[in-house]
PDB file of C-alpha atoms in Angstrom:
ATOM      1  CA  UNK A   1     -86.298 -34.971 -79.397  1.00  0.00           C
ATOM      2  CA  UNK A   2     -86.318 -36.233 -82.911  1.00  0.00           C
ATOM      3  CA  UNK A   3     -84.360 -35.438 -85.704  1.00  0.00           C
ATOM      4  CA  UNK A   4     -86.402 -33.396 -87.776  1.00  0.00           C
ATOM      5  CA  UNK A   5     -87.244 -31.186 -84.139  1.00  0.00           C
ATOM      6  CA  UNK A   6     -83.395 -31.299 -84.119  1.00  0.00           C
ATOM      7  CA  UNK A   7     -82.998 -29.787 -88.117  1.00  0.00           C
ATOM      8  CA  UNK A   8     -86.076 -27.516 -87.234  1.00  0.00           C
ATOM      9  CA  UNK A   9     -84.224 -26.053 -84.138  1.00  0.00           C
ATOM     10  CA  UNK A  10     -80.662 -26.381 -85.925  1.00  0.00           C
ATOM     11  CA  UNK A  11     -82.387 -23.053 -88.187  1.00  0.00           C
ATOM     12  CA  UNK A  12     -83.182 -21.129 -85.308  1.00  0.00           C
ATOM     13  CA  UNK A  13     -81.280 -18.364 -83.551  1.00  0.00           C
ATOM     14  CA  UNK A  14     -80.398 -19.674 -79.474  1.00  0.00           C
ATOM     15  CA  UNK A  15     -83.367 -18.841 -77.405  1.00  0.00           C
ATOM     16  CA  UNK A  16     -83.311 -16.923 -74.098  1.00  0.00           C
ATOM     17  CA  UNK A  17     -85.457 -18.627 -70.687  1.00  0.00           C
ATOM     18  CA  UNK A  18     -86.453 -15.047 -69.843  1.00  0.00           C
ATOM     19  CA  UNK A  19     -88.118 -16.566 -66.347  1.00  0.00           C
ATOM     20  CA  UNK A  20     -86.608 -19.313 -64.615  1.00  0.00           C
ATOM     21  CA  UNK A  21     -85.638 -20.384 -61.758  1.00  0.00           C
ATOM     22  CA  UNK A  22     -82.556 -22.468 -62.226  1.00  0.00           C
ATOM     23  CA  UNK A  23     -80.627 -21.618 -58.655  1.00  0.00           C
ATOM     24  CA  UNK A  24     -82.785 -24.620 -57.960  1.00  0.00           C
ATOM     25  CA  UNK A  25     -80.258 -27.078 -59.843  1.00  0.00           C
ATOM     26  CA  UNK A  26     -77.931 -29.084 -57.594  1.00  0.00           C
ATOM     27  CA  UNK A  27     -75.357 -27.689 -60.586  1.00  0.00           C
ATOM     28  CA  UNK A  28     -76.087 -24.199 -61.456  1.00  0.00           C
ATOM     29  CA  UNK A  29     -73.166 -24.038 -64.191  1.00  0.00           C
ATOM     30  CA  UNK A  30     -73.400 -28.124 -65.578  1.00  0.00           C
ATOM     31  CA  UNK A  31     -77.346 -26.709 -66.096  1.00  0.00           C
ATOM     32  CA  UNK A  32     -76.111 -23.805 -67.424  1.00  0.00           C
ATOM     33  CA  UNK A  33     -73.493 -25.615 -70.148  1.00  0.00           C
ATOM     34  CA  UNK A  34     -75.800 -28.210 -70.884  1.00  0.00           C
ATOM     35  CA  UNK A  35     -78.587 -25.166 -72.301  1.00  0.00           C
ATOM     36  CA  UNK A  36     -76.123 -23.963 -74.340  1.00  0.00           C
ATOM     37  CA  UNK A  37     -75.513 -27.287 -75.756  1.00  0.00           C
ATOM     38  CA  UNK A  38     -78.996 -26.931 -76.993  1.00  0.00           C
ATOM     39  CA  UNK A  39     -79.668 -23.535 -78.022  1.00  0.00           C
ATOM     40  CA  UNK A  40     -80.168 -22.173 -74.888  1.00  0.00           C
ATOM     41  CA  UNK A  41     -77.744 -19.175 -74.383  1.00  0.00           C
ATOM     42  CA  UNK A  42     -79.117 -17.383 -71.293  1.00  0.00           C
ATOM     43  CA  UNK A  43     -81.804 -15.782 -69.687  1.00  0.00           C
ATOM     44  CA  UNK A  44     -83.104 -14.357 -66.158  1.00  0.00           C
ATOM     45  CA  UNK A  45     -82.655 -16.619 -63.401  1.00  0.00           C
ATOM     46  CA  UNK A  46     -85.426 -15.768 -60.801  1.00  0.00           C
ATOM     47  CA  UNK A  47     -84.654 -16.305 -57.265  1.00  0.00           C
ATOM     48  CA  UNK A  48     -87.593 -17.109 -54.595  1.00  0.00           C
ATOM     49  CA  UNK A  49     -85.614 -15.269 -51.616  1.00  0.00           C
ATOM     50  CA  UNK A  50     -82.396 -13.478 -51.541  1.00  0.00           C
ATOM     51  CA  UNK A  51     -79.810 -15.401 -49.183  1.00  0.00           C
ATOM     52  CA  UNK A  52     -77.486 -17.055 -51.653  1.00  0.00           C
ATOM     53  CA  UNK A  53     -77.798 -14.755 -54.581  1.00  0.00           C
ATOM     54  CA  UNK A  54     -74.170 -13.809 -54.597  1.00  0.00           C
ATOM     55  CA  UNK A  55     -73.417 -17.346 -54.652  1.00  0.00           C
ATOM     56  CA  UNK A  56     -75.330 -18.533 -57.863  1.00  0.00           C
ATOM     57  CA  UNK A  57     -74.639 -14.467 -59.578  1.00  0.00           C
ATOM     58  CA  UNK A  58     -70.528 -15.962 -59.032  1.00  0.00           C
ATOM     59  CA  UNK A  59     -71.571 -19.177 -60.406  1.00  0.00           C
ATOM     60  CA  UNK A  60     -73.668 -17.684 -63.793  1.00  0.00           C
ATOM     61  CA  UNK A  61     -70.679 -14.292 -63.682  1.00  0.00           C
ATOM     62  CA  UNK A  62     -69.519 -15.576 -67.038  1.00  0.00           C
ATOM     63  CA  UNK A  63     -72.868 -16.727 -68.922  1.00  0.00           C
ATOM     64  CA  UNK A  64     -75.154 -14.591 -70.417  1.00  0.00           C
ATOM     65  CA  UNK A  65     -77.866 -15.156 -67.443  1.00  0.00           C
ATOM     66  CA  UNK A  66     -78.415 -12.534 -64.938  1.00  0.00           C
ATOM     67  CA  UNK A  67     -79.211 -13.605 -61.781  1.00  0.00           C
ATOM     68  CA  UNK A  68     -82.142 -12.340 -59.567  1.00  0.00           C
ATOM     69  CA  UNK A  69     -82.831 -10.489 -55.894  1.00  0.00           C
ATOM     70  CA  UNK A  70     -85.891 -11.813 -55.456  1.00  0.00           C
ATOM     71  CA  UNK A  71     -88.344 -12.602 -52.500  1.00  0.00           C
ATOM     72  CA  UNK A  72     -91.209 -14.359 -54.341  1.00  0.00           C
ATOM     73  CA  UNK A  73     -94.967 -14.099 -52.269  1.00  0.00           C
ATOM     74  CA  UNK A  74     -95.457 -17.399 -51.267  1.00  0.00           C
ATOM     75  CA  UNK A  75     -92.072 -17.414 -49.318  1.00  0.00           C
ATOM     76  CA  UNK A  76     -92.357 -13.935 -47.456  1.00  0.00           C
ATOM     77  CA  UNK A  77     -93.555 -15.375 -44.580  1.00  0.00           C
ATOM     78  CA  UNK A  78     -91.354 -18.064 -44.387  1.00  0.00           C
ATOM     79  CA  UNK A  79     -88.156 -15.894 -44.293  1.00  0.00           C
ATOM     80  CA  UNK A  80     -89.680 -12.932 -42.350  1.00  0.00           C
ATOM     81  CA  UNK A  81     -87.858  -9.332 -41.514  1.00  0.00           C
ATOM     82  CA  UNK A  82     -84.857 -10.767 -41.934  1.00  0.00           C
ATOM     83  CA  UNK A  83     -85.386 -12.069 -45.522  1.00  0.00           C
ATOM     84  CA  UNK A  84     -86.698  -8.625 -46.307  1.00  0.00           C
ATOM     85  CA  UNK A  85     -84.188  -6.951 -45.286  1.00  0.00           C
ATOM     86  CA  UNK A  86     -81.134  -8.940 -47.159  1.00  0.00           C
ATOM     87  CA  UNK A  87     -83.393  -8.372 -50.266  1.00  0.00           C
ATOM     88  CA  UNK A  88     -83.203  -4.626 -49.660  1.00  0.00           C
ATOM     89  CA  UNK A  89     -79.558  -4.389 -48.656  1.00  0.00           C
ATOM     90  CA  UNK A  90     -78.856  -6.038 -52.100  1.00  0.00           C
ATOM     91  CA  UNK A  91     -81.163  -4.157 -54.200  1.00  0.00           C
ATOM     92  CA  UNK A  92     -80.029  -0.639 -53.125  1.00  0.00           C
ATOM     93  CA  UNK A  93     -76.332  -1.121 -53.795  1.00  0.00           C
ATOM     94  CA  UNK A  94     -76.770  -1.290 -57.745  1.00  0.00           C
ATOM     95  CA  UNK A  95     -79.611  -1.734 -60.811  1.00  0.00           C
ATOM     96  CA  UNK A  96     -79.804  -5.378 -61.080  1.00  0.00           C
ATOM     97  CA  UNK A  97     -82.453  -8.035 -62.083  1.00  0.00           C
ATOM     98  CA  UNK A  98     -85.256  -7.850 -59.186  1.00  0.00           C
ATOM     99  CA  UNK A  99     -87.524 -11.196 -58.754  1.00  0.00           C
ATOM    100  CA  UNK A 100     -89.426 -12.752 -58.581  1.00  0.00           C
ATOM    101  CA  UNK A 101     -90.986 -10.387 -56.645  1.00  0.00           C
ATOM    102  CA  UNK A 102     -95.054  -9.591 -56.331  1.00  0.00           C
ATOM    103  CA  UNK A 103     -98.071 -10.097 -54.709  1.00  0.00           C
ATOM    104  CA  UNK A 104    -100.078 -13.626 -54.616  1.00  0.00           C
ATOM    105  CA  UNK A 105    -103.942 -12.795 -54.183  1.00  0.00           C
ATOM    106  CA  UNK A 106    -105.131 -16.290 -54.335  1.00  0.00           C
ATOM    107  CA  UNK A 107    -107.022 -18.129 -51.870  1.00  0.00           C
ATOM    108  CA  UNK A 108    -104.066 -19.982 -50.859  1.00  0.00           C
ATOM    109  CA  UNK A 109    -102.065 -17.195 -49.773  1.00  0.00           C
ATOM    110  CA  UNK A 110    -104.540 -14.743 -48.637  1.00  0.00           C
ATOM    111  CA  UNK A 111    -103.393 -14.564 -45.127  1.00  0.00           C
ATOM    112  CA  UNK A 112     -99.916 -13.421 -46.020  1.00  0.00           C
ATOM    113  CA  UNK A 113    -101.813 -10.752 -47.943  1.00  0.00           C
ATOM    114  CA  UNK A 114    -100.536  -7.556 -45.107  1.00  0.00           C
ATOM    115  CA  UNK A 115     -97.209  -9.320 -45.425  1.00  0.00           C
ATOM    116  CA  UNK A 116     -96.651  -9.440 -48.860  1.00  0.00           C
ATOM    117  CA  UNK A 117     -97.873  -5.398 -49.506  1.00  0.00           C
ATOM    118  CA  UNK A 118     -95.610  -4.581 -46.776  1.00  0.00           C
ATOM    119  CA  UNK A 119     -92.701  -6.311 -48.395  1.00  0.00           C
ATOM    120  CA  UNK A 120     -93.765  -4.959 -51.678  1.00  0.00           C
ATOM    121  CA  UNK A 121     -93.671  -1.621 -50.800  1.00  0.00           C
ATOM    122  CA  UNK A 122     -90.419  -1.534 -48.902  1.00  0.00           C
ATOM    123  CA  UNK A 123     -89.009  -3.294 -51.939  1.00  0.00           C
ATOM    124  CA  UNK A 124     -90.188  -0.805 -54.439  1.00  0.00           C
ATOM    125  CA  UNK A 125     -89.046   1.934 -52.808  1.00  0.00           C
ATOM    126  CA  UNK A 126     -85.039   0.594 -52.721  1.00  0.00           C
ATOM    127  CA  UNK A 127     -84.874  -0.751 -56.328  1.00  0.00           C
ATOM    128  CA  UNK A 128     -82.644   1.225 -58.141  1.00  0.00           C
ATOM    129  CA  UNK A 129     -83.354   2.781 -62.077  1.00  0.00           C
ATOM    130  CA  UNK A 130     -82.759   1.054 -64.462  1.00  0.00           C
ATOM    131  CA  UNK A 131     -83.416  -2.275 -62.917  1.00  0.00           C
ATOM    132  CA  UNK A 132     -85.209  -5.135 -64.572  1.00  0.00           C
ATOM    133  CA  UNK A 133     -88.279  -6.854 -62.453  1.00  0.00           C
ATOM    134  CA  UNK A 134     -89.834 -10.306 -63.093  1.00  0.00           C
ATOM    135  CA  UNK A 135     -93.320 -10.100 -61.407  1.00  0.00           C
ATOM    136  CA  UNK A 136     -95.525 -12.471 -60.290  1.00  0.00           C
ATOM    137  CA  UNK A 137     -99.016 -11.045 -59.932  1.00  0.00           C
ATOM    138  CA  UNK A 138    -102.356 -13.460 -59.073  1.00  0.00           C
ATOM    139  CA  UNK A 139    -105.549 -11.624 -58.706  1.00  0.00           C
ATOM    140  CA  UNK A 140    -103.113  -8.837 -57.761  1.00  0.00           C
ATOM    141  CA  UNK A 141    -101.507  -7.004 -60.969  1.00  0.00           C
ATOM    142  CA  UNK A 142    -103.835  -3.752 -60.311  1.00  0.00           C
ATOM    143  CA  UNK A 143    -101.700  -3.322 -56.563  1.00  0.00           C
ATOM    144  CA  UNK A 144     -98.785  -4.459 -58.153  1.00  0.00           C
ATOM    145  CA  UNK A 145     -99.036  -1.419 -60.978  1.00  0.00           C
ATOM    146  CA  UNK A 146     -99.944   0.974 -58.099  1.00  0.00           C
ATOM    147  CA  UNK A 147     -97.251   0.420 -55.598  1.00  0.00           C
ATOM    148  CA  UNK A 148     -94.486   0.128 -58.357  1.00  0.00           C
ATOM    149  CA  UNK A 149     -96.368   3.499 -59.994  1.00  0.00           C
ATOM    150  CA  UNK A 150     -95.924   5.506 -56.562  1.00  0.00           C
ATOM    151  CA  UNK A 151     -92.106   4.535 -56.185  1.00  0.00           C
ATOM    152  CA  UNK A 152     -91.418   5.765 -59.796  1.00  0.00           C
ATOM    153  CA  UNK A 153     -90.746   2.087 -60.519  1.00  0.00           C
ATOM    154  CA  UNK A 154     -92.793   2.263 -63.702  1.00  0.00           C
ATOM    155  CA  UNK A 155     -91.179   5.261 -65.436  1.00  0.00           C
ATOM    156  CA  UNK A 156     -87.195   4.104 -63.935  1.00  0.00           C
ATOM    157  CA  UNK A 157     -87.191   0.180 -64.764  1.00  0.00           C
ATOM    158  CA  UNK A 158     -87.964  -2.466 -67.077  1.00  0.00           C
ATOM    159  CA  UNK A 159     -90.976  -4.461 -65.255  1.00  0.00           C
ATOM    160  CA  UNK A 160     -91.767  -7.846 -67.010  1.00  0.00           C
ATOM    161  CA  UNK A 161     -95.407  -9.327 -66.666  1.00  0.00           C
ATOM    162  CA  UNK A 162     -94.417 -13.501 -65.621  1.00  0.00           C
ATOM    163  CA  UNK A 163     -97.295 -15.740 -66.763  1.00  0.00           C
ATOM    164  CA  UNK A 164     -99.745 -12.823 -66.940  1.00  0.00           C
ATOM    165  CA  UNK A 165    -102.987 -14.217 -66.238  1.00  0.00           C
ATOM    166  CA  UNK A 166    -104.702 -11.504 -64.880  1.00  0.00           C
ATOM    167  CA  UNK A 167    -108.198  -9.466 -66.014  1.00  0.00           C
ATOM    168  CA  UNK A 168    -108.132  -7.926 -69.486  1.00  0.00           C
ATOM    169  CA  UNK A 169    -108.892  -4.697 -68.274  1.00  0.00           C
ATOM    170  CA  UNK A 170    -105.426  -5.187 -66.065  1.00  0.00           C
ATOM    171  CA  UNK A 171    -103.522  -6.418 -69.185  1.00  0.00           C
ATOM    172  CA  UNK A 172    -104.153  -3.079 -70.960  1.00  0.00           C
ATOM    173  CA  UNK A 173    -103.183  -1.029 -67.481  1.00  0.00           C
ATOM    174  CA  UNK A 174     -99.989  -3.119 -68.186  1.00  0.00           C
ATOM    175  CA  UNK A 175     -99.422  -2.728 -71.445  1.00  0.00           C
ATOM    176  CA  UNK A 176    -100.150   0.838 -71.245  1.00  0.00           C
ATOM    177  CA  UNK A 177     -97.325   1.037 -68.413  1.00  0.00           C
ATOM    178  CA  UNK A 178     -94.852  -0.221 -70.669  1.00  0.00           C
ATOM    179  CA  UNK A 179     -94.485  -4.115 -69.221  1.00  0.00           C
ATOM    180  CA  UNK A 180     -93.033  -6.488 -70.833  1.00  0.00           C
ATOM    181  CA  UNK A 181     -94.753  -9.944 -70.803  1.00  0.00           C
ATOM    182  CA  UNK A 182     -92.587 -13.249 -70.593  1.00  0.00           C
ATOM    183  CA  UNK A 183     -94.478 -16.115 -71.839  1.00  0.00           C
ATOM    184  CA  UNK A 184     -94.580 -19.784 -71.718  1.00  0.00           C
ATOM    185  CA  UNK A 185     -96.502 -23.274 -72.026  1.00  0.00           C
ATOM    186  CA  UNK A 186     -98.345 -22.958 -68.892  1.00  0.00           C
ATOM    187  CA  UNK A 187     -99.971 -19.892 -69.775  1.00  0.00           C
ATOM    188  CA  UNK A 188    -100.771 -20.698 -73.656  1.00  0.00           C
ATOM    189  CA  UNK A 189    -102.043 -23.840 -71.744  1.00  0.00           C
ATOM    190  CA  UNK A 190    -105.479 -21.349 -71.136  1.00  0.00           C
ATOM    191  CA  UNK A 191    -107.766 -20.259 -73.672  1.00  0.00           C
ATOM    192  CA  UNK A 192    -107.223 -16.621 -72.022  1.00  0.00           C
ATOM    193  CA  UNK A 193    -103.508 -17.157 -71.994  1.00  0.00           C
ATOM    194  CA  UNK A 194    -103.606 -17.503 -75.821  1.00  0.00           C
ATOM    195  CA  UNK A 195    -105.883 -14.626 -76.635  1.00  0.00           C
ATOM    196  CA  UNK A 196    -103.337 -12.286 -74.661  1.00  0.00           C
ATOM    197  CA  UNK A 197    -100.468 -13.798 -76.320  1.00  0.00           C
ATOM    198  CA  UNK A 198    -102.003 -13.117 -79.757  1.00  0.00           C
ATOM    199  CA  UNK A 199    -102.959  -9.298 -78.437  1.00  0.00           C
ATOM    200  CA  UNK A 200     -99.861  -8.189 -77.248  1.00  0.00           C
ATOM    201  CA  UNK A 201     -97.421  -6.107 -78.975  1.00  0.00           C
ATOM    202  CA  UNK A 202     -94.912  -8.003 -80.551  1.00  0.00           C
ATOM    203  CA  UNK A 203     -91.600  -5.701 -79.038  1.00  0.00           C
ATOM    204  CA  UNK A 204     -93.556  -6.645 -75.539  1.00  0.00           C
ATOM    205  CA  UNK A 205     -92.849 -10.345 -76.045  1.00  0.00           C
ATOM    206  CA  UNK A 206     -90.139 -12.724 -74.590  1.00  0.00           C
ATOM    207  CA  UNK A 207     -90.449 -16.414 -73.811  1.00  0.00           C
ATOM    208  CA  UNK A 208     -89.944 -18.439 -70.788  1.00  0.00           C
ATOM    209  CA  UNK A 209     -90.249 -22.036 -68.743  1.00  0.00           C
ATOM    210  CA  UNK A 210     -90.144 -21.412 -65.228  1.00  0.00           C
ATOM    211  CA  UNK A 211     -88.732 -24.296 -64.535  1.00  0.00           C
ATOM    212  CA  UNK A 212     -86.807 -26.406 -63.420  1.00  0.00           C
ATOM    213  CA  UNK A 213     -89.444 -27.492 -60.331  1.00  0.00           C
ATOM    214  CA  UNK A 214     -87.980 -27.250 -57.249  1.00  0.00           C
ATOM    215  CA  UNK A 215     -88.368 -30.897 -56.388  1.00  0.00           C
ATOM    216  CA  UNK A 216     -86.923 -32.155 -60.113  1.00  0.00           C
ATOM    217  CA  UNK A 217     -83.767 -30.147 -60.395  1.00  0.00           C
ATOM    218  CA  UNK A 218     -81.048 -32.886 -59.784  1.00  0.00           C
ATOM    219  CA  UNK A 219     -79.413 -33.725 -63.251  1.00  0.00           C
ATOM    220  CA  UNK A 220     -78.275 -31.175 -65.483  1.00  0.00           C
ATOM    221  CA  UNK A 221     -78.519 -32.565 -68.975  1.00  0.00           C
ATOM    222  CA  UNK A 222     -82.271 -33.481 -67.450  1.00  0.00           C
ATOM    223  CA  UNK A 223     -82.776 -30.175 -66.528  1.00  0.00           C
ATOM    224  CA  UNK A 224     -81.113 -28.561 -69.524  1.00  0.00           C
ATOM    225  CA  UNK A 225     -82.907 -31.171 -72.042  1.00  0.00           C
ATOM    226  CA  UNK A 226     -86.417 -30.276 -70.405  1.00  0.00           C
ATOM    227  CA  UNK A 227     -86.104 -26.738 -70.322  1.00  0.00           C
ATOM    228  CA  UNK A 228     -84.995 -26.358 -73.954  1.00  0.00           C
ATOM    229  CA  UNK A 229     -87.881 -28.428 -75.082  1.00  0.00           C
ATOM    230  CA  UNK A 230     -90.405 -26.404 -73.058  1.00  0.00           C
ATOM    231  CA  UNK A 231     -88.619 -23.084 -74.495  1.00  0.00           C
ATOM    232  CA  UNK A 232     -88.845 -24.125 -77.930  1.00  0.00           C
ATOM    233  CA  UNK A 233     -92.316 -25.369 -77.711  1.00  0.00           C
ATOM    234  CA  UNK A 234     -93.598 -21.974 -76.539  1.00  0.00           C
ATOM    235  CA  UNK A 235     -91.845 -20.543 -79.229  1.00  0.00           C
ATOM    236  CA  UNK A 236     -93.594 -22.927 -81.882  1.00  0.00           C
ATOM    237  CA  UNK A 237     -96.831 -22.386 -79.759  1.00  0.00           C
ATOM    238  CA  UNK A 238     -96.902 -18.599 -80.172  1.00  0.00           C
ATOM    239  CA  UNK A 239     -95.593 -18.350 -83.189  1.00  0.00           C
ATOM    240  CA  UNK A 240     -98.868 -20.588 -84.513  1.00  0.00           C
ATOM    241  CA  UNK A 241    -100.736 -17.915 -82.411  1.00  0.00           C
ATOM    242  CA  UNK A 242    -100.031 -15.220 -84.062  1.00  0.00           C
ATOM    243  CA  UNK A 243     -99.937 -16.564 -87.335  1.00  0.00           C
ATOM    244  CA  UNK A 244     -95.637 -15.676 -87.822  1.00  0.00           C
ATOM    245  CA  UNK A 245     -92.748 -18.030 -89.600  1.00  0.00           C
ATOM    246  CA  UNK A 246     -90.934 -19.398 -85.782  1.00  0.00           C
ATOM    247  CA  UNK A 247     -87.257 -18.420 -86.805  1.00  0.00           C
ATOM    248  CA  UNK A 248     -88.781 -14.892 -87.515  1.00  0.00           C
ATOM    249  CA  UNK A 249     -90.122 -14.583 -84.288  1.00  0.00           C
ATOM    250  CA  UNK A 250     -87.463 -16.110 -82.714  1.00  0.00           C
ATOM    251  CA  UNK A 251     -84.676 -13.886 -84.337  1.00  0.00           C
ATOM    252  CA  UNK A 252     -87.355 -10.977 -82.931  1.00  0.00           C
ATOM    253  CA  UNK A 253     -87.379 -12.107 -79.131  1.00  0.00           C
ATOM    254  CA  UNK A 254     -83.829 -13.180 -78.976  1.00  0.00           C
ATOM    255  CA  UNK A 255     -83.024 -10.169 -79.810  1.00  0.00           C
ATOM    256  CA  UNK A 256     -85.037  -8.259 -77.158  1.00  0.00           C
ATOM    257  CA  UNK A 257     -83.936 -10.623 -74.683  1.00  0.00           C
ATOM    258  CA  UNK A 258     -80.088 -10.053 -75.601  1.00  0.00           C
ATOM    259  CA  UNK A 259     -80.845  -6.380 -75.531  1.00  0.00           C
ATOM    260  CA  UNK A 260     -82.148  -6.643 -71.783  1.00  0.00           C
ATOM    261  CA  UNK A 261     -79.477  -8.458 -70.487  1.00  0.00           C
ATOM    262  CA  UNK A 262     -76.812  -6.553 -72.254  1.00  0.00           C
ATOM    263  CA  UNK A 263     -77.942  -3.720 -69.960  1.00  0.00           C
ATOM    264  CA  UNK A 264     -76.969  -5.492 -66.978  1.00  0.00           C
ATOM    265  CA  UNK A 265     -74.049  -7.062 -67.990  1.00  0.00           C
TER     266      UNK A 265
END
């Protein structure tokens, strides 16, 4: 980072990572410290199954990061009934940040399709009001609507769109519901991505990385240094999008985001 992205950022309010996954860091709280050190105060920290989500909530208990239940598509199979089942057991007991959850459509994971509805559904239906949900939805955010529609998950929770690259027709079912939408560089990376970004209301807005990767989470001022620059970069990104002064629009999201995790908290 150079020192005028340092004077630039030095203006802003702290940013919030409103999707990411950093329970994947060999040092949850070092990771955690480090953001901070660079304007990084909190955010949602989306889990890809349940087991050790009282482990890294203990970890994150005095940050401003809430810490998912979550039992993300691609890994449904992989931790089975049991997995499933720990997810629900967790998600009745209180309102709490759900993800990432959803359904994954794509060729890849097309034979888990029965699995993942099933899973879906028995989710919905034991996620408490007044719950926040990170979704991940490929080729799938019309199902995803439904389902979370018929167990009054719609009307009761706070359901945020992740890297929403679905149909346009399914982006104004969404918007219509009341989502949220958490964006970041890999979706303004499409010429779609951007056009939604510029559409969408600006109280639906909120920024994220999803990162760190899985594989690259072993040093935490690494981790910390790429994630800030990814964060900021959105912000800079959309903020050129929709034609808005950055510490504007950053004073606007932060504050949604701080609102959203206050509820938790």
């Amino acid at each position: 980072m150079n020192t005028g992205d340092q004077a630039e950022r030095a203006d802003m309010p702290a940013l919030y990572d409103m999707h990411c996954h950093l329970d994947f860091c060999r040092d949850v709280t070092g990771a955690a410290r480090e953001l901070a050190k660079r304007q990084v105060a909190g955010g949602l920290c989306c889990m890809v199954t349940p087991e050790v989500h009282d482990e890294v909530a203990a970890e994150l208990a005095e940050d401003q990061w809430l810490v998912g239940v979550g039992l993300h598509p691609w890994w449904i199979e992989r931790v089975g009934e049991a997995g499933v089942a720990t997810a629900c057991d967790l998600l009745a007991q209180r309102p709490c940040l759900v993800g990432e959850i959803g359904l994954d459509f794509g060729t890849a994971h097309l034979p888990s399709k029965d699995a993942q509805l099933a899973a879906l559904r028995r989710i919905a239906t034991t996620i408490q009001p007044g719950s926040i949900l990170s979704l991940h939805g490929v080729k799938s955010v019309d199902a995803i609507l439904n389902i979370l529609g018929d167990a009054g998950v719609l009307a009761s929770c706070i359901c945020i769109m992740h890297w929403f690259s679905a149909s346009s027709p399914e982006l104004t079912r969404a918007i219509r519901a009341g989502c949220l939408f958490s964006i970041g560089k890999l979706m303004l990376a499409s010429k779609r991505g951007r056009e939604y970004a510029r559409q969408l209301p600006a109280e639906r807005l909120l920024l994220e990385t999803d990162f760190p990767p899985q594989n690259k989470a072993t040093d935490p001022i690494d981790v910390a240094q790429s994630m800030s620059d990814e964060l900021h970069q959105a912000l800079l990104q959309l903020a050129h999008i929709r034609k808005v002064e950055p510490t504007l629009l950053a004073e606007r999201i932060s504050k949604r985001s701080q609102q959203l995790i206050a509820t938790l908290r």
